[in-house]
CSV table of N, CA, C and O in Angstrom, one decimal:
chain,number,residue,atom,x,y,z
A,1,MET,N,-2.7,25.5,-6.6
A,1,MET,CA,-2.1,24.2,-6.4
A,1,MET,C,-0.6,24.3,-6.3
A,1,MET,O,0.1,23.8,-7.1
A,2,PRO,N,-0.1,24.9,-5.2
A,2,PRO,CA,1.3,25.0,-5.1
A,2,PRO,C,2.0,23.6,-4.9
A,2,PRO,O,3.2,23.4,-5.2
A,3,VAL,N,1.3,22.7,-4.3
A,3,VAL,CA,1.8,21.4,-4.0
A,3,VAL,C,2.1,20.6,-5.3
A,3,VAL,O,3.2,20.0,-5.5
A,4,MET,N,1.2,20.7,-6.3
A,4,MET,CA,1.4,20.0,-7.6
A,4,MET,C,2.5,20.7,-8.3
A,4,MET,O,3.3,20.0,-9.0
A,5,GLU,N,2.7,22.0,-8.2
A,5,GLU,CA,3.7,22.7,-8.9
A,5,GLU,C,5.1,22.3,-8.3
A,5,GLU,O,6.1,22.1,-9.1
A,6,LYS,N,5.2,22.2,-7.0
A,6,LYS,CA,6.4,21.8,-6.4
A,6,LYS,C,6.7,20.3,-6.7
A,6,LYS,O,7.9,20.0,-7.0
A,7,LEU,N,5.7,19.5,-6.8
A,7,LEU,CA,5.9,18.1,-7.2
A,7,LEU,C,6.4,18.0,-8.6
A,7,LEU,O,7.4,17.2,-8.9
A,8,ARG,N,5.8,18.7,-9.5
A,8,ARG,CA,6.2,18.7,-10.9
A,8,ARG,C,7.6,19.2,-11.0
A,8,ARG,O,8.4,18.7,-11.8
A,9,MET,N,8.0,20.3,-10.3
A,9,MET,CA,9.4,20.8,-10.3
A,9,MET,C,10.4,19.8,-9.8
A,9,MET,O,11.4,19.6,-10.3
A,10,PHE,N,10.0,19.1,-8.7
A,10,PHE,CA,10.8,18.0,-8.1
A,10,PHE,C,11.1,16.9,-9.1
A,10,PHE,O,12.2,16.5,-9.3
A,11,VAL,N,10.0,16.5,-9.8
A,11,VAL,CA,10.2,15.4,-10.8
A,11,VAL,C,11.1,15.9,-12.0
A,11,VAL,O,11.9,15.1,-12.5
A,12,ALA,N,10.9,17.1,-12.3
A,12,ALA,CA,11.7,17.6,-13.5
A,12,ALA,C,13.2,17.8,-13.1
A,12,ALA,O,14.1,17.5,-13.9
A,13,GLN,N,13.4,18.1,-11.8
A,13,GLN,CA,14.8,18.4,-11.4
A,13,GLN,C,15.5,17.1,-11.0
A,13,GLN,O,16.7,16.9,-11.2
A,14,GLU,N,14.8,16.2,-10.3
A,14,GLU,CA,15.4,14.9,-9.8
A,14,GLU,C,14.5,13.7,-10.3
A,14,GLU,O,13.8,13.1,-9.5
A,15,PRO,N,14.6,13.4,-11.6
A,15,PRO,CA,13.8,12.3,-12.1
A,15,PRO,C,14.2,10.9,-11.5
A,15,PRO,O,13.3,10.1,-11.2
A,16,VAL,N,15.4,10.7,-11.2
A,16,VAL,CA,15.8,9.4,-10.6
A,16,VAL,C,15.3,9.2,-9.2
A,16,VAL,O,14.8,8.2,-8.8
A,17,VAL,N,15.4,10.3,-8.4
A,17,VAL,CA,14.9,10.2,-7.0
A,17,VAL,C,13.4,10.1,-7.0
A,17,VAL,O,12.8,9.3,-6.2
A,18,ALA,N,12.7,10.8,-7.9
A,18,ALA,CA,11.3,10.7,-8.0
A,18,ALA,C,10.8,9.3,-8.4
A,18,ALA,O,9.9,8.7,-7.8
A,19,ALA,N,11.5,8.7,-9.4
A,19,ALA,CA,11.2,7.3,-9.8
A,19,ALA,C,11.5,6.3,-8.6
A,19,ALA,O,10.7,5.4,-8.4
A,20,SER,N,12.6,6.5,-7.9
A,20,SER,CA,12.9,5.7,-6.8
A,20,SER,C,11.8,5.8,-5.7
A,20,SER,O,11.4,4.7,-5.1
A,21,CYS,N,11.3,6.9,-5.4
A,21,CYS,CA,10.3,7.1,-4.4
A,21,CYS,C,9.0,6.4,-4.9
A,21,CYS,O,8.3,5.8,-4.1
A,22,LEU,N,8.7,6.5,-6.2
A,22,LEU,CA,7.5,5.8,-6.7
A,22,LEU,C,7.6,4.3,-6.6
A,22,LEU,O,6.7,3.6,-6.2
A,23,ILE,N,8.8,3.8,-6.9
A,23,ILE,CA,9.0,2.3,-6.8
A,23,ILE,C,8.9,1.9,-5.4
A,23,ILE,O,8.3,0.8,-5.0
A,24,ALA,N,9.5,2.7,-4.5
A,24,ALA,CA,9.4,2.3,-3.0
A,24,ALA,C,8.0,2.4,-2.5
A,24,ALA,O,7.6,1.5,-1.8
A,25,GLY,N,7.2,3.3,-3.0
A,25,GLY,CA,5.8,3.4,-2.6
A,25,GLY,C,5.0,2.2,-3.1
A,25,GLY,O,4.2,1.6,-2.4
A,26,ILE,N,5.3,1.8,-4.3
A,26,ILE,CA,4.6,0.5,-4.8
A,26,ILE,C,5.1,-0.7,-4.0
A,26,ILE,O,4.3,-1.5,-3.7
A,27,GLY,N,6.4,-0.7,-3.7
A,27,GLY,CA,6.9,-1.8,-2.9
A,27,GLY,C,6.3,-1.9,-1.5
A,27,GLY,O,6.1,-3.0,-0.9
A,28,LEU,N,5.9,-0.8,-0.9
A,28,LEU,CA,5.3,-0.8,0.4
A,28,LEU,C,3.8,-1.0,0.3
A,28,LEU,O,3.2,-1.6,1.2
A,29,PHE,N,3.2,-0.7,-0.8
A,29,PHE,CA,1.8,-0.8,-1.0
A,29,PHE,C,1.4,-2.3,-1.3
A,29,PHE,O,0.4,-2.8,-0.8
A,30,LEU,N,2.2,-3.0,-2.1
A,30,LEU,CA,1.8,-4.3,-2.6
A,30,LEU,C,1.6,-5.3,-1.5
A,30,LEU,O,0.6,-6.1,-1.5
A,31,PRO,N,2.5,-5.5,-0.5
A,31,PRO,CA,2.3,-6.5,0.5
A,31,PRO,C,1.0,-6.2,1.3
A,31,PRO,O,0.4,-7.2,1.8
A,32,ALA,N,0.6,-5.0,1.5
A,32,ALA,CA,-0.6,-4.7,2.2
A,32,ALA,C,-1.8,-5.1,1.5
A,32,ALA,O,-2.9,-5.3,2.1
A,33,VAL,N,-1.7,-5.2,0.1
A,33,VAL,CA,-2.9,-5.6,-0.7
A,33,VAL,C,-2.8,-7.1,-1.1
A,33,VAL,O,-3.8,-7.8,-1.0
A,34,VAL,N,-1.7,-7.5,-1.5
A,34,VAL,CA,-1.6,-8.9,-2.1
A,34,VAL,C,-1.7,-10.0,-1.0
A,34,VAL,O,-2.4,-11.0,-1.2
A,35,ARG,N,-1.0,-9.8,0.1
A,35,ARG,CA,-1.0,-10.8,1.1
A,35,ARG,C,-2.4,-11.2,1.6
A,35,ARG,O,-2.8,-12.3,1.7
A,36,PRO,N,-3.3,-10.2,1.9
A,36,PRO,CA,-4.7,-10.5,2.3
A,36,PRO,C,-5.5,-11.3,1.2
A,36,PRO,O,-6.3,-12.1,1.5
A,37,ILE,N,-5.2,-10.9,0.0
A,37,ILE,CA,-5.9,-11.6,-1.1
A,37,ILE,C,-5.5,-13.0,-1.2
A,37,ILE,O,-6.3,-13.9,-1.3
A,38,LEU,N,-4.2,-13.3,-1.1
A,38,LEU,CA,-3.7,-14.7,-1.1
A,38,LEU,C,-4.2,-15.4,0.1
A,38,LEU,O,-4.5,-16.6,0.0
A,39,ASP,N,-4.2,-14.8,1.3
A,39,ASP,CA,-4.7,-15.5,2.4
A,39,ASP,C,-6.2,-15.9,2.3
A,39,ASP,O,-6.6,-17.0,2.7
A,40,SER,N,-7.0,-15.0,1.7
A,40,SER,CA,-8.4,-15.3,1.5
A,40,SER,C,-8.6,-16.5,0.4
A,40,SER,O,-9.5,-17.3,0.5
A,41,LEU,N,-7.7,-16.5,-0.5
A,41,LEU,CA,-7.8,-17.6,-1.5
A,41,LEU,C,-7.4,-18.9,-0.9
A,41,LEU,O,-7.9,-20.0,-1.3
A,42,GLU,N,-6.4,-18.9,0.0
A,42,GLU,CA,-6.0,-20.2,0.6
A,42,GLU,C,-7.1,-20.7,1.5
A,42,GLU,O,-7.2,-21.9,1.7
A,43,GLY,N,-7.9,-19.9,2.1
A,43,GLY,CA,-8.9,-20.3,3.0
A,43,GLY,C,-10.0,-21.1,2.3
A,43,GLY,O,-10.7,-21.9,2.9
A,44,SER,N,-10.1,-21.0,1.0
A,44,SER,CA,-11.2,-21.7,0.2
A,44,SER,C,-10.7,-23.1,-0.2
A,44,SER,O,-11.5,-23.8,-0.7
A,45,LYS,N,-9.5,-23.5,0.0
A,45,LYS,CA,-9.0,-24.8,-0.3
A,45,LYS,C,-9.6,-25.8,0.6
A,45,LYS,O,-9.9,-25.6,1.7
A,46,HIS,N,-9.8,-27.0,0.0
A,46,HIS,CA,-10.4,-28.1,0.8
A,46,HIS,C,-9.4,-28.7,1.8
A,46,HIS,O,-8.3,-29.0,1.4
A,47,VAL,N,-9.8,-28.8,3.0
A,47,VAL,CA,-9.0,-29.4,4.1
A,47,VAL,C,-9.4,-30.8,4.3
A,47,VAL,O,-10.6,-31.1,4.4
A,48,PRO,N,-8.5,-31.8,4.3
A,48,PRO,CA,-8.9,-33.1,4.5
A,48,PRO,C,-9.5,-33.3,5.9
A,48,PRO,O,-9.1,-32.7,6.9
A,49,GLU,N,-10.6,-34.1,5.9
A,49,GLU,CA,-11.3,-34.2,7.1
A,49,GLU,C,-10.7,-35.2,8.1
A,49,GLU,O,-10.8,-35.0,9.3
A,50,LYS,N,-9.9,-36.2,7.6
A,50,LYS,CA,-9.3,-37.2,8.5
A,50,LYS,C,-7.8,-37.2,8.3
A,50,LYS,O,-7.3,-37.2,7.2
A,51,GLN,N,-7.1,-37.2,9.4
A,51,GLN,CA,-5.7,-37.2,9.4
A,51,GLN,C,-5.2,-38.7,9.1
A,51,GLN,O,-5.9,-39.6,9.6
A,52,PRO,N,-4.1,-38.9,8.4
A,52,PRO,CA,-3.6,-40.3,8.3
A,52,PRO,C,-3.2,-40.9,9.6
A,52,PRO,O,-2.8,-40.1,10.5
A,53,SER,N,-3.3,-42.2,9.7
A,53,SER,CA,-2.9,-42.8,10.9
A,53,SER,C,-1.3,-42.8,11.0
A,53,SER,O,-0.6,-42.7,10.0
A,54,ILE,N,-0.8,-42.9,12.2
A,54,ILE,CA,0.6,-42.8,12.5
A,54,ILE,C,1.3,-44.0,11.8
A,54,ILE,O,2.4,-43.8,11.3
A,55,SER,N,0.7,-45.1,11.7
A,55,SER,CA,1.3,-46.3,11.1
A,55,SER,C,1.5,-46.0,9.6
A,55,SER,O,2.5,-46.4,9.0
A,56,ASP,N,0.5,-45.3,9.0
A,56,ASP,CA,0.6,-45.0,7.5
A,56,ASP,C,1.8,-44.0,7.3
A,56,ASP,O,2.5,-44.0,6.4
A,57,VAL,N,1.9,-43.0,8.2
A,57,VAL,CA,3.0,-42.0,8.1
A,57,VAL,C,4.3,-42.7,8.3
A,57,VAL,O,5.2,-42.4,7.5
A,58,LEU,N,4.5,-43.6,9.3
A,58,LEU,CA,5.7,-44.3,9.5
A,58,LEU,C,6.0,-45.2,8.3
A,58,LEU,O,7.2,-45.3,7.9
A,59,ALA,N,5.0,-45.8,7.8
A,59,ALA,CA,5.3,-46.7,6.6
A,59,ALA,C,5.7,-45.9,5.4
A,59,ALA,O,6.6,-46.3,4.7
A,60,GLY,N,5.2,-44.7,5.2
A,60,GLY,CA,5.6,-43.8,4.1
A,60,GLY,C,7.0,-43.3,4.3
A,60,GLY,O,7.7,-43.1,3.4
A,61,MET,N,7.4,-43.0,5.6
A,61,MET,CA,8.7,-42.5,5.8
A,61,MET,C,9.8,-43.6,5.7
A,61,MET,O,10.9,-43.3,5.2
A,62,THR,N,9.5,-44.8,6.2
A,62,THR,CA,10.5,-45.8,6.2
A,62,THR,C,10.5,-46.6,4.9
A,62,THR,O,11.4,-47.4,4.6
A,63,GLY,N,9.4,-46.6,4.1
A,63,GLY,CA,9.3,-47.3,2.9
A,63,GLY,C,8.8,-48.7,3.1
A,63,GLY,O,8.8,-49.5,2.2
A,64,LYS,N,8.4,-49.1,4.3
A,64,LYS,CA,8.0,-50.4,4.6
A,64,LYS,C,6.4,-50.4,4.6
A,64,LYS,O,5.8,-49.6,5.1
A,65,ARG,N,5.9,-51.4,3.9
A,65,ARG,CA,4.5,-51.6,3.8
A,65,ARG,C,4.0,-52.6,4.9
A,65,ARG,O,4.7,-53.6,5.1
A,66,GLN,N,3.0,-52.2,5.5
A,66,GLN,CA,2.5,-53.2,6.5
A,66,GLN,C,1.3,-53.9,5.9
A,66,GLN,O,0.4,-53.3,5.3
A,67,GLY,N,1.2,-55.2,6.2
A,67,GLY,CA,0.1,-56.0,5.6
A,67,GLY,C,-0.9,-56.3,6.4
A,67,GLY,O,-1.6,-56.0,7.2
């Protein structure tokens, strides 16, 4: 296992660089995993079946109630 020995020697000689590489690896890995999970959870939310009418939207924006 010469690769593991070289890795262990690198971590022992350059602990800050090794920690920085580890943090960067986590930072690159998380968006690839977390974003699809969040997208799948958003898809299960209930979507309203009917859109509000334009008069209701305008009344809400202007503050005027139509009778």
